[in-house]
Structures are given as C-alpha cells and as structure tokens.
C-alpha cells in the first residue's frame, strides 16, 4: 500500500512540473548559483561508477556459478549467462563511461525481469525490516538476512534510467570521444 502512496506523490510532482513550466527555469537558475558548473558531471560520475561497481559485484559471482544460479531460478543457462554478462560488461562500461546507453539497456532489461520474477513470486515491494522480524521467522541463505523484495531491483531501474536519460556526464570516455 505504501508504494501506491509514493507512486501517487511522484505522479503529482510530475503533473505539477508540467502545469507550472515557469517554475522549472526559475528553479534551475537558482540552483546554478548554488552548484558549480562541474557538479552535474561529478554527480553523474559518482552515480555511474557506483552503479557500475555494484553490477560487477553482482555479475561476477553469477557468471562464475552460472549453473547453480540458473538452477535456483529454474531458468535456462543461456538466459542467466546473458543477464550475468550484461551485469559484468555493462558495469565495466558504466564505470569508464563508454557507450553508456548501450551499457545500461541490457542491465535494465535484467532488472525489469528480476522485478517480474519477484512479483510473480508474490514478493513484496518493500520487505519488513529484518530487525522487526522474530529470529525464528526468517533465515536467509547464510543465517539472518534481508527478506526478499523487489525494492532493490526497482531502485536499480530508476538509477539506470537516470543514467540513460541524462547521459554519462562530462567525466566519461563518451564525452571525450563524442564531445558531449
């Protein structure tokens, strides 16, 4: 239920932005006085490198234990290979900022599929915090852990869409090569 509320607020902000177009330039000009010109490039660099590093950390164990991962998901090995390779390769491309859009799209597809698997498995959007769960009710793979939800895959989708839409930023190979 809370995700419907959050989604409603996000829609309200989007509608407000379209109904008050004069607000956007004023807000942006105010912010430009606060932030230096390099701020957007640095923020995109931080976002790209962080997300790229996380996907390398997620992709490497999956590709090195491909059969085990495919069996746990009950998916064909080839599909799991494509997903793991997209995480690993896309993570590298995101870190260096090379062919950024092509690096984000395959990972985004994997994350959308992960959301689908969670929803099909009736997992909640946001799981109850582990400290609120009685110790005997949830045990993760290595003991106490975080209950499954699709919140993390959703947030990765949001961040990947932001990178795809905003581009790699000034501090990237794409900017160096293509002059963006």
GROMACS .gro file of C-alpha atoms in nm:
model
  180
    1UNK     CA    1   0.000   0.000   0.000
    2UNK     CA    2   0.278   0.247   0.080
    3UNK     CA    3   0.425   0.210  -0.269
    4UNK     CA    4   0.091   0.328  -0.415
    5UNK     CA    5   0.118   0.637  -0.196
    6UNK     CA    6   0.480   0.704  -0.303
    7UNK     CA    7   0.387   0.643  -0.668
    8UNK     CA    8   0.097   0.889  -0.632
    9UNK     CA    9   0.325   1.157  -0.491
   10UNK     CA   10   0.573   1.104  -0.777
   11UNK     CA   11   0.291   1.141  -1.032
   12UNK     CA   12   0.171   1.458  -0.854
   13UNK     CA   13   0.519   1.610  -0.879
   14UNK     CA   14   0.540   1.524  -1.249
   15UNK     CA   15   0.199   1.676  -1.316
   16UNK     CA   16   0.294   1.988  -1.121
   17UNK     CA   17   0.611   2.024  -1.327
   18UNK     CA   18   0.411   2.014  -1.650
   19UNK     CA   19   0.142   2.251  -1.522
   20UNK     CA   20   0.389   2.508  -1.393
   21UNK     CA   21   0.653   2.533  -1.670
   22UNK     CA   22   0.766   2.875  -1.549
   23UNK     CA   23   0.879   2.721  -1.221
   24UNK     CA   24   1.140   2.497  -1.384
   25UNK     CA   25   1.366   2.766  -1.540
   26UNK     CA   26   1.349   2.978  -1.224
   27UNK     CA   27   1.439   2.681  -1.006
   28UNK     CA   28   1.723   2.580  -1.236
   29UNK     CA   29   1.869   2.931  -1.247
   30UNK     CA   30   1.858   2.946  -0.867
   31UNK     CA   31   2.035   2.613  -0.837
   32UNK     CA   32   2.301   2.717  -1.089
   33UNK     CA   33   2.409   2.988  -0.845
   34UNK     CA   34   2.449   2.731  -0.568
   35UNK     CA   35   2.624   2.449  -0.753
   36UNK     CA   36   2.942   2.487  -0.957
   37UNK     CA   37   2.930   2.403  -1.329
   38UNK     CA   38   3.114   2.076  -1.269
   39UNK     CA   39   2.855   1.948  -1.021
   40UNK     CA   40   2.630   1.759  -1.268
   41UNK     CA   41   2.933   1.590  -1.424
   42UNK     CA   42   3.066   1.486  -1.084
   43UNK     CA   43   2.724   1.361  -0.972
   44UNK     CA   44   2.686   1.151  -1.288
   45UNK     CA   45   3.040   1.018  -1.243
   46UNK     CA   46   2.959   0.913  -0.887
   47UNK     CA   47   2.632   0.752  -0.997
   48UNK     CA   48   2.788   0.571  -1.294
   49UNK     CA   49   3.090   0.439  -1.103
   50UNK     CA   50   2.880   0.332  -0.803
   51UNK     CA   51   2.619   0.150  -1.009
   52UNK     CA   52   2.883   0.001  -1.240
   53UNK     CA   53   3.080  -0.130  -0.943
   54UNK     CA   54   2.770  -0.280  -0.784
   55UNK     CA   55   2.678  -0.458  -1.106
   56UNK     CA   56   3.028  -0.601  -1.137
   57UNK     CA   57   2.989  -0.728  -0.778
   58UNK     CA   58   2.651  -0.881  -0.870
   59UNK     CA   59   2.753  -1.016  -1.210
   60UNK     CA   60   3.084  -1.182  -1.124
   61UNK     CA   61   2.950  -1.444  -0.878
   62UNK     CA   62   2.660  -1.516  -1.110
   63UNK     CA   63   2.886  -1.580  -1.408
   64UNK     CA   64   3.129  -1.792  -1.204
   65UNK     CA   65   2.844  -2.002  -1.058
   66UNK     CA   66   2.621  -1.994  -1.363
   67UNK     CA   67   2.474  -2.343  -1.338
   68UNK     CA   68   2.392  -2.304  -0.969
   69UNK     CA   69   2.227  -1.967  -1.030
   70UNK     CA   70   2.025  -2.098  -1.328
   71UNK     CA   71   1.903  -2.396  -1.126
   72UNK     CA   72   1.798  -2.174  -0.835
   73UNK     CA   73   1.594  -1.957  -1.073
   74UNK     CA   74   1.474  -2.255  -1.279
   75UNK     CA   75   1.585  -2.068  -1.590
   76UNK     CA   76   1.786  -2.176  -1.896
   77UNK     CA   77   2.161  -2.130  -1.850
   78UNK     CA   78   2.183  -1.920  -2.165
   79UNK     CA   79   1.935  -1.664  -2.026
   80UNK     CA   80   2.126  -1.647  -1.699
   81UNK     CA   81   2.452  -1.608  -1.891
   82UNK     CA   82   2.310  -1.312  -2.084
   83UNK     CA   83   2.194  -1.150  -1.762
   84UNK     CA   84   2.523  -1.206  -1.577
   85UNK     CA   85   2.730  -1.095  -1.876
   86UNK     CA   86   2.520  -0.779  -1.908
   87UNK     CA   87   2.583  -0.701  -1.542
   88UNK     CA   88   2.954  -0.765  -1.567
   89UNK     CA   89   3.016  -0.599  -1.904
   90UNK     CA   90   2.764  -0.321  -1.850
   91UNK     CA   91   2.920  -0.247  -1.512
   92UNK     CA   92   3.260  -0.201  -1.674
   93UNK     CA   93   3.111   0.022  -1.946
   94UNK     CA   94   2.933   0.232  -1.683
   95UNK     CA   95   3.248   0.280  -1.477
   96UNK     CA   96   3.452   0.406  -1.771
   97UNK     CA   97   3.157   0.588  -1.926
   98UNK     CA   98   3.194   0.421  -2.266
   99UNK     CA   99   2.886   0.352  -2.481
  100UNK     CA  100   2.688   0.432  -2.170
  101UNK     CA  101   2.342   0.393  -2.319
  102UNK     CA  102   2.433   0.052  -2.464
  103UNK     CA  103   2.575  -0.044  -2.124
  104UNK     CA  104   2.261   0.049  -1.933
  105UNK     CA  105   1.993  -0.108  -2.154
  106UNK     CA  106   2.085  -0.478  -2.111
  107UNK     CA  107   2.122  -0.435  -1.735
  108UNK     CA  108   1.789  -0.251  -1.726
  109UNK     CA  109   1.626  -0.545  -1.906
  110UNK     CA  110   1.775  -0.784  -1.648
  111UNK     CA  111   1.645  -0.572  -1.361
  112UNK     CA  112   1.297  -0.547  -1.514
  113UNK     CA  113   1.297  -0.925  -1.546
  114UNK     CA  114   1.412  -0.953  -1.182
  115UNK     CA  115   1.116  -0.735  -1.081
  116UNK     CA  116   0.887  -0.962  -1.281
  117UNK     CA  117   1.025  -1.271  -1.106
  118UNK     CA  118   0.975  -1.111  -0.764
  119UNK     CA  119   0.621  -1.002  -0.845
  120UNK     CA  120   0.538  -1.345  -0.991
  121UNK     CA  121   0.675  -1.498  -0.670
  122UNK     CA  122   0.443  -1.272  -0.466
  123UNK     CA  123   0.734  -1.092  -0.302
  124UNK     CA  124   0.651  -0.752  -0.150
  125UNK     CA  125   0.781  -0.425  -0.291
  126UNK     CA  126   0.947  -0.340   0.040
  127UNK     CA  127   1.006  -0.624   0.285
  128UNK     CA  128   0.970  -0.581   0.655
  129UNK     CA  129   1.295  -0.467   0.815
  130UNK     CA  130   1.497  -0.767   0.938
  131UNK     CA  131   1.525  -0.631   1.292
  132UNK     CA  132   1.144  -0.631   1.318
  133UNK     CA  133   1.112  -0.999   1.221
  134UNK     CA  134   1.127  -1.251   1.506
  135UNK     CA  135   1.453  -1.452   1.479
  136UNK     CA  136   1.281  -1.782   1.405
  137UNK     CA  137   1.062  -1.649   1.121
  138UNK     CA  138   1.319  -1.565   0.855
  139UNK     CA  139   1.658  -1.714   0.795
  140UNK     CA  140   1.846  -1.610   0.482
  141UNK     CA  141   2.088  -1.827   0.291
  142UNK     CA  142   2.366  -1.758   0.544
  143UNK     CA  143   2.157  -1.721   0.857
  144UNK     CA  144   1.979  -1.398   0.941
  145UNK     CA  145   1.945  -1.183   0.633
  146UNK     CA  146   1.725  -0.945   0.445
  147UNK     CA  147   1.387  -1.082   0.336
  148UNK     CA  148   1.329  -1.089  -0.040
  149UNK     CA  149   1.158  -0.793  -0.208
  150UNK     CA  150   1.174  -0.617  -0.542
  151UNK     CA  151   1.266  -0.280  -0.398
  152UNK     CA  152   1.636  -0.311  -0.485
  153UNK     CA  153   1.573  -0.411  -0.849
  154UNK     CA  154   1.326  -0.121  -0.880
  155UNK     CA  155   1.582   0.128  -0.747
  156UNK     CA  156   1.845  -0.006  -0.987
  157UNK     CA  157   1.595   0.051  -1.271
  158UNK     CA  158   1.539   0.411  -1.160
  159UNK     CA  159   1.914   0.478  -1.144
  160UNK     CA  160   1.980   0.311  -1.480
  161UNK     CA  161   1.701   0.511  -1.644
  162UNK     CA  162   1.851   0.831  -1.497
  163UNK     CA  163   2.192   0.744  -1.643
  164UNK     CA  164   2.039   0.652  -1.980
  165UNK     CA  165   1.838   0.975  -1.998
  166UNK     CA  166   2.096   1.216  -1.856
  167UNK     CA  167   2.392   1.058  -2.033
  168UNK     CA  168   2.733   0.971  -1.894
  169UNK     CA  169   2.830   1.325  -1.794
  170UNK     CA  170   3.141   1.528  -1.862
  171UNK     CA  171   3.380   1.285  -1.695
  172UNK     CA  172   3.343   0.989  -1.928
  173UNK     CA  173   3.501   0.834  -2.234
  174UNK     CA  174   3.181   0.911  -2.423
  175UNK     CA  175   3.231   1.284  -2.354
  176UNK     CA  176   3.596   1.260  -2.455
  177UNK     CA  177   3.527   1.069  -2.777
  178UNK     CA  178   3.195   1.216  -2.885
  179UNK     CA  179   3.238   1.563  -2.736
  180UNK     CA  180   2.923   1.553  -2.524
   0.00000   0.00000   0.00000
